[in-house]
Amino acid sequence: MTKQRVLQVSPLRPRNAICVVGTEVFLDIHRSIPRGATSFDVHGTSGVRVHIIYNHDLVREPMSEPRWPLDAKIEITITMDFPSETVNDNKVRLVTFFAPSNLSGVSLDTDTNRTGVVESSEADKSKWTWGPDGHGAVLLVNCDRDSHRTQDSHLWLSSFLDLQDMSLMILRTQGPSALFAENKLVLQVPASDADKVRVFHAAGNDSYSQYKPVLGPDKLSYVVDHASRQEITFYVEGLAFPDQDFSGLVFFSVTPAAIPGTGDTPVFTDTVVFRVSPWIMTPNTLQPLEVFVCRDANPNVDFLSAMRALVKKANCKLTVCPQLENRRDRWIQDELEFGYVEAPHKLFPVVFDSPRNRGLQNFPLRRILGPDFGYVTREPPKSQVSGLDSFGNLDVSPPVMVQGKEYPLGRILIGSFFPRSGGRRMAKVIRDFLYAQVVQAPVEVYSDWLNVGHVDEFLTFVPASDRKGFRLLLASPRACYQLFEEKQQQGHGDAAQFTGLAGMAIITIDEILANETLRRSNRYAQNCIDWNRKILKQQLGLSEEDIIDIPQLFVLRDSYADSFFPDLVNLVVLGTHLGIPKPFGPIVDGQCCLEEKVRSLLEPLGLTCTFINDFFSYFELAGDVHCGTNVLRKPFSFQWWNMIP
């Protein structure tokens, strides 16, 4: 039997590698314990056996990661069954030292504490947690255009503005330069994450042309040139939003390069994780910043004039998309939805472009995308695109609490078919994207009963100073019939709908109430809205006091409903100013009774109602004020990472 060679050492005495030649033991001593180290581990090649000897009363054996305390009386016994045949054929990487956030004198740091500054943190950098006490760095998808480079080009920097969108990742080293000259460090990204991110590093001076991509879709690792620097800064940009196949988490690690020909495994790895910021929608209750409308050859001059006046009252900006750019497509609400992305160091708006691809198809990409204004889209196969993929079919509630669970950024509302019935539904790629953002957990409601099929035809939200800070407005045939019956009982049955509209046949209150076909249409519409009412109360935590019924009638055409007169809930909210479609209702005592009723419901909330004539320019084309406008709003003050999904 071969005699076993034994060596006993203490981890508190600096050693690095051991080689046994014949019957002699050689120690290669050149590593000191890094400052702040509190624990250690020992590794050896296959021919070396490492035994840890300790007092069980003083030391507890590590249960998961093999990290032994430095301040205990621990001895390491190293044995070999056979002497070495050649120099360096067996080695012990004797001690790998660990500090709470500094691994073997090498630390990969990010803005783990979410303060906007990269600092060393006691938190576990390899885990990302939600909530005000959570930790983990945040990454932005660099989806704006800071220069004239193409939006999808991330292979180089063309402006220092690009760097401002990126998150910092700093490699910090502590120890002799010779140590890092012999042990190169490798920065790595997993193959599964590589197409979601790109990392830049300045190869030379501070010129932006010196910033080169070192990690990303085409490169999984980068050997760091230490060059005696104690801090090396990397800039990280996101390339993809969370989606069905991407949680939003991306990982990076730093580890020593393997020594060629030894088959050694790395003695340490330091890992950090980022979460890509979700795309966040903004509800009507947030402050308006800019209103978008379209100019059309089919004159909407009066509508534009009314919108200019309303926007001026609301003290925000008006942008009119000219006919040359909208190509006779006035439905700007259907084309796009405004939202934003946020990290501790940066926030900017991002436009979500719908796949409807009509006249306004190029407007978001050509006119809205720009410096600090991002762009995202999702495109289903053309054969799968329906009217429900337009973004009039997309809304978001204000912040709500549902059975004790907070939704501080509200919940997205998506119009869909009736459960288990089949029908039209928003495309899966869009729904997948919206669900994957996580922070505004979507609710699907029933909108397929409508001809156009959009949620903005029967619901909206307005701000309020009491209760939850808002009211849900629901279109209500029941409320409209109650109003007309009341006016009939007061002797105004001959007051007529559509009075004063050239070329429109009028219909009196008496005739409306006597029309059984119209009643059947509205019983059906009311049933559909009541079903949605129940869902919205459940999913948004609402009571009846949070809902206001707005009088509205519908008419069925080929089993789908259209509004009978301009849709009073299809309005635009600009702070406390509401732009509401003028309904041209029956005139009672010199006032439109529909307008009077709406004012009585909304003005006590501190809201100002402005009724805008969109009858021929929008209503007769199957839309109203909300369909023809879009509003960029101020983001939430609440930071999304502080919530618990």
XYZ file of C-alpha atoms in Angstrom, residues 26-356:
331
model
C 6.183 22.287 -1.479
C 4.080 25.329 -0.526
C 3.566 28.235 -2.910
C 2.740 31.135 -0.611
C 1.618 34.405 -2.180
C -1.969 35.156 -1.150
C -2.942 37.212 1.885
C -6.357 37.309 3.487
C -8.385 40.154 1.929
C -9.534 42.859 4.295
C -13.066 42.250 5.548
C -13.017 38.514 4.793
C -15.102 36.492 7.257
C -15.155 32.988 5.799
C -13.313 30.651 3.437
C -13.567 27.521 1.307
C -10.979 25.027 0.036
C -10.789 23.319 -3.366
C -8.391 20.785 -4.795
C -7.783 18.911 -8.033
C -8.952 15.311 -8.411
C -5.833 13.730 -6.902
C -6.024 15.726 -3.686
C -8.231 15.011 -0.694
C -9.171 17.946 1.545
C -10.504 17.340 5.079
C -11.862 20.022 7.428
C -11.175 19.334 11.121
C -13.109 21.402 13.635
C -14.703 21.423 17.086
C -18.374 20.520 16.667
C -19.248 22.477 19.792
C -17.863 25.681 18.341
C -18.476 25.390 14.610
C -21.563 24.386 12.681
C -20.982 22.706 9.342
C -22.264 24.854 6.429
C -25.540 23.434 5.093
C -25.540 24.873 1.568
C -22.561 26.913 0.431
C -19.245 25.548 1.852
C -18.172 28.669 3.720
C -16.216 28.101 6.958
C -15.730 30.874 9.537
C -12.258 32.411 9.751
C -12.500 33.235 13.438
C -12.814 29.591 14.595
C -10.109 27.009 15.335
C -10.289 25.010 12.138
C -7.544 22.867 10.619
C -7.328 21.697 7.022
C -5.826 18.256 6.381
C -4.632 17.665 2.831
C -3.767 14.137 1.722
C -2.714 12.343 -1.454
C -2.864 8.601 -1.985
C 0.016 8.728 -4.469
C 3.014 11.012 -4.790
C 3.086 13.472 -7.666
C 4.608 12.200 -10.872
C 5.341 15.671 -12.253
C 5.473 19.165 -10.877
C 2.046 20.835 -10.704
C 0.081 17.718 -11.639
C -2.008 18.160 -8.465
C -2.931 21.402 -6.753
C -4.931 22.820 -3.936
C -6.442 26.216 -4.374
C -6.162 26.395 -0.668
C -8.334 29.245 0.477
C -11.070 31.163 -1.233
C -11.981 34.053 1.031
C -15.433 35.574 1.350
C -16.557 38.896 2.741
C -20.241 39.812 3.149
C -20.308 41.549 -0.220
C -16.750 41.192 -1.440
C -15.761 37.836 -2.870
C -12.023 37.094 -2.735
C -11.224 40.764 -3.152
C -13.328 40.887 -6.321
C -16.789 42.410 -6.312
C -19.264 43.021 -9.126
C -21.540 45.834 -7.967
C -24.751 47.423 -9.228
C -27.316 49.820 -7.829
C -28.633 47.016 -5.641
C -30.204 49.439 -3.152
C -32.025 51.347 -5.933
C -30.725 54.765 -4.920
C -29.329 55.767 -8.308
C -25.772 55.199 -7.026
C -23.666 52.033 -7.282
C -22.527 51.117 -3.802
C -21.344 47.953 -2.132
C -24.330 46.288 -0.507
C -24.847 43.728 2.234
C -27.831 42.356 0.267
C -27.585 39.208 -1.835
C -26.749 40.666 -5.245
C -27.752 37.481 -7.027
C -31.391 37.777 -5.940
C -33.993 40.379 -6.886
C -36.808 41.130 -4.443
C -39.875 43.378 -4.606
C -41.172 45.914 -2.118
C -39.907 48.962 -0.216
C -37.424 46.735 1.628
C -36.462 44.796 -1.477
C -33.189 44.926 -3.348
C -31.846 44.339 -6.833
C -30.779 46.568 -9.693
C -33.052 47.904 -12.439
C -32.364 48.016 -16.161
C -34.034 50.095 -18.867
C -34.731 48.906 -22.374
C -32.782 51.429 -24.414
C -35.676 51.888 -26.830
C -35.428 55.618 -27.437
C -33.433 57.234 -30.253
C -30.723 59.537 -28.936
C -29.220 60.139 -32.370
C -29.850 59.385 -36.022
C -28.760 55.769 -35.727
C -31.440 53.221 -36.504
C -33.608 52.295 -33.529
C -32.511 48.663 -33.551
C -28.804 49.407 -33.806
C -27.084 48.803 -30.467
C -23.675 47.800 -31.758
C -22.041 51.114 -30.964
C -22.594 54.386 -29.172
C -23.313 57.431 -31.231
C -23.995 59.788 -28.340
C -23.214 60.160 -24.661
C -26.983 60.380 -24.187
C -27.089 56.624 -24.737
C -24.949 56.119 -21.634
C -27.425 58.082 -19.515
C -30.108 55.501 -20.321
C -27.887 52.622 -19.223
C -27.364 51.122 -15.788
C -23.903 50.984 -14.267
C -22.135 47.776 -13.311
C -18.789 48.266 -11.572
C -16.113 45.620 -11.155
C -14.085 46.359 -8.033
C -10.853 44.553 -7.162
C -8.712 44.513 -4.057
C -5.301 42.956 -3.939
C -1.865 42.999 -5.573
C -1.763 43.766 -9.287
C 0.364 40.662 -9.807
C -2.481 38.532 -8.543
C -4.799 39.765 -11.316
C -2.062 39.590 -13.906
C -1.818 35.852 -13.237
C -5.558 35.308 -12.705
C -7.539 37.058 -15.407
C -11.157 37.858 -14.609
C -13.966 36.914 -16.959
C -17.291 38.760 -17.123
C -20.087 36.483 -18.314
C -23.764 36.498 -19.251
C -25.810 33.287 -19.568
C -26.745 32.286 -23.101
C -30.427 32.496 -22.131
C -30.022 36.176 -21.198
C -27.558 37.280 -23.853
C -30.121 38.448 -26.412
C -31.879 40.565 -23.776
C -28.944 42.833 -22.882
C -25.807 44.484 -24.130
C -22.831 45.686 -22.094
C -20.502 48.496 -23.143
C -17.030 49.317 -21.900
C -14.648 52.125 -22.815
C -11.599 50.636 -24.476
C -9.553 53.808 -24.449
C -10.200 57.462 -23.709
C -13.544 59.012 -22.815
C -14.670 59.557 -26.399
C -18.003 57.843 -26.988
C -16.465 56.119 -30.000
C -14.245 54.216 -27.561
C -17.234 52.484 -25.947
C -17.464 49.014 -27.426
C -19.942 46.203 -26.772
C -18.243 43.489 -24.713
C -21.263 41.292 -23.858
C -24.545 40.706 -25.633
C -26.308 38.563 -28.211
C -23.089 37.756 -30.027
C -20.727 37.522 -27.057
C -21.221 35.576 -23.823
C -17.946 36.366 -22.055
C -15.321 39.081 -21.825
C -11.831 38.773 -20.393
C -11.262 41.883 -18.297
C -8.065 43.828 -18.766
C -7.426 44.822 -15.181
C -4.484 47.112 -15.888
C -4.018 47.806 -12.147
C -7.351 49.594 -11.904
C -9.407 48.996 -8.764
C -12.693 49.958 -10.441
C -13.819 49.134 -13.967
C -17.145 50.558 -15.136
C -19.510 48.816 -17.522
C -22.710 50.242 -19.004
C -25.680 47.900 -19.376
C -28.693 48.410 -21.652
C -31.779 46.296 -21.999
C -32.722 45.019 -25.443
C -36.045 43.353 -24.595
C -39.065 43.998 -22.413
C -40.485 41.284 -20.180
C -42.638 38.950 -22.231
C -44.124 35.481 -22.179
C -40.712 33.843 -22.545
C -38.718 36.405 -20.530
C -39.240 37.128 -16.836
C -37.312 40.398 -17.039
C -34.417 39.097 -14.931
C -30.891 39.069 -16.378
C -27.753 37.816 -14.642
C -24.068 38.676 -14.912
C -21.143 37.061 -13.162
C -17.427 37.551 -12.793
C -15.066 34.645 -12.261
C -11.354 33.907 -12.757
C -10.375 32.532 -16.123
C -9.616 28.796 -16.042
C -5.926 27.931 -16.204
C -5.275 26.287 -19.587
C -4.660 22.551 -19.411
C -5.569 22.140 -15.734
C -9.304 21.615 -15.976
C -9.607 23.719 -12.810
C -13.033 25.000 -11.909
C -13.308 28.661 -10.837
C -12.588 29.159 -7.150
C -15.221 31.900 -6.868
C -18.018 33.586 -8.774
C -19.706 36.880 -7.968
C -23.163 37.247 -9.523
C -25.496 40.216 -9.909
C -29.017 40.398 -11.254
C -30.997 43.149 -12.968
C -34.727 43.335 -13.581
C -35.786 45.076 -16.780
C -38.253 47.866 -16.122
C -41.778 47.018 -17.238
C -43.748 49.222 -19.599
C -46.252 51.109 -17.432
C -49.554 52.621 -18.609
C -50.889 55.886 -17.191
C -54.550 56.283 -16.117
C -56.838 59.275 -16.639
C -56.224 60.470 -13.091
C -52.614 61.455 -13.851
C -51.722 64.949 -15.005
C -51.952 65.517 -18.775
C -48.831 66.833 -20.485
C -49.598 66.700 -24.211
C -52.710 65.980 -26.286
C -52.481 64.479 -29.785
C -55.176 64.865 -32.452
C -55.286 64.518 -36.237
C -56.270 66.970 -38.952
C -58.341 65.359 -41.711
C -59.483 66.290 -45.201
C -63.036 65.399 -44.145
C -63.246 68.635 -42.206
C -62.821 68.338 -38.454
C -61.972 72.035 -38.108
C -64.647 72.677 -35.475
C -63.467 69.685 -33.483
C -59.864 70.907 -33.605
C -60.935 74.386 -32.497
C -62.850 72.952 -29.566
C -59.881 70.798 -28.582
C -57.518 73.784 -28.720
C -59.762 75.671 -26.333
C -60.045 72.708 -23.973
C -56.303 72.035 -23.984
C -55.651 75.683 -23.213
C -57.951 75.496 -20.178
C -56.137 72.373 -19.014
C -52.767 74.092 -19.486
C -51.138 71.380 -21.546
C -49.640 71.105 -25.030
C -51.567 70.266 -28.218
C -49.922 68.411 -31.096
C -51.856 68.139 -34.358
C -50.815 65.341 -36.700
C -51.125 66.732 -40.251
C -52.990 64.911 -42.987
C -49.744 64.138 -44.813
C -48.627 62.065 -41.831
C -51.929 60.534 -40.737
C -52.968 59.622 -44.317
C -56.674 60.205 -43.613
C -56.582 58.179 -40.409
C -57.979 60.206 -37.510
C -58.233 57.415 -34.915
C -55.078 58.210 -32.985
C -56.301 56.529 -29.791
C -56.497 53.235 -31.661
C -52.989 53.545 -33.085
C -50.935 53.959 -29.934
C -50.825 53.943 -26.146
C -48.498 56.065 -24.047
C -46.622 54.657 -21.078
C -43.161 54.880 -19.558
C -40.201 52.976 -18.144
C -38.343 53.825 -14.958
C -35.102 53.063 -13.160
C -33.674 54.869 -10.121
C -31.355 56.836 -12.380
C -33.686 57.583 -15.304
C -37.311 57.705 -16.470
C -38.686 58.325 -19.941
C -41.971 57.833 -21.835
C -42.429 54.923 -24.233
C -45.103 54.704 -26.917
C -46.677 51.284 -27.514
C -47.599 51.028 -31.207
C -50.640 48.888 -32.031
C -50.622 46.410 -34.933
C -53.694 47.935 -36.646
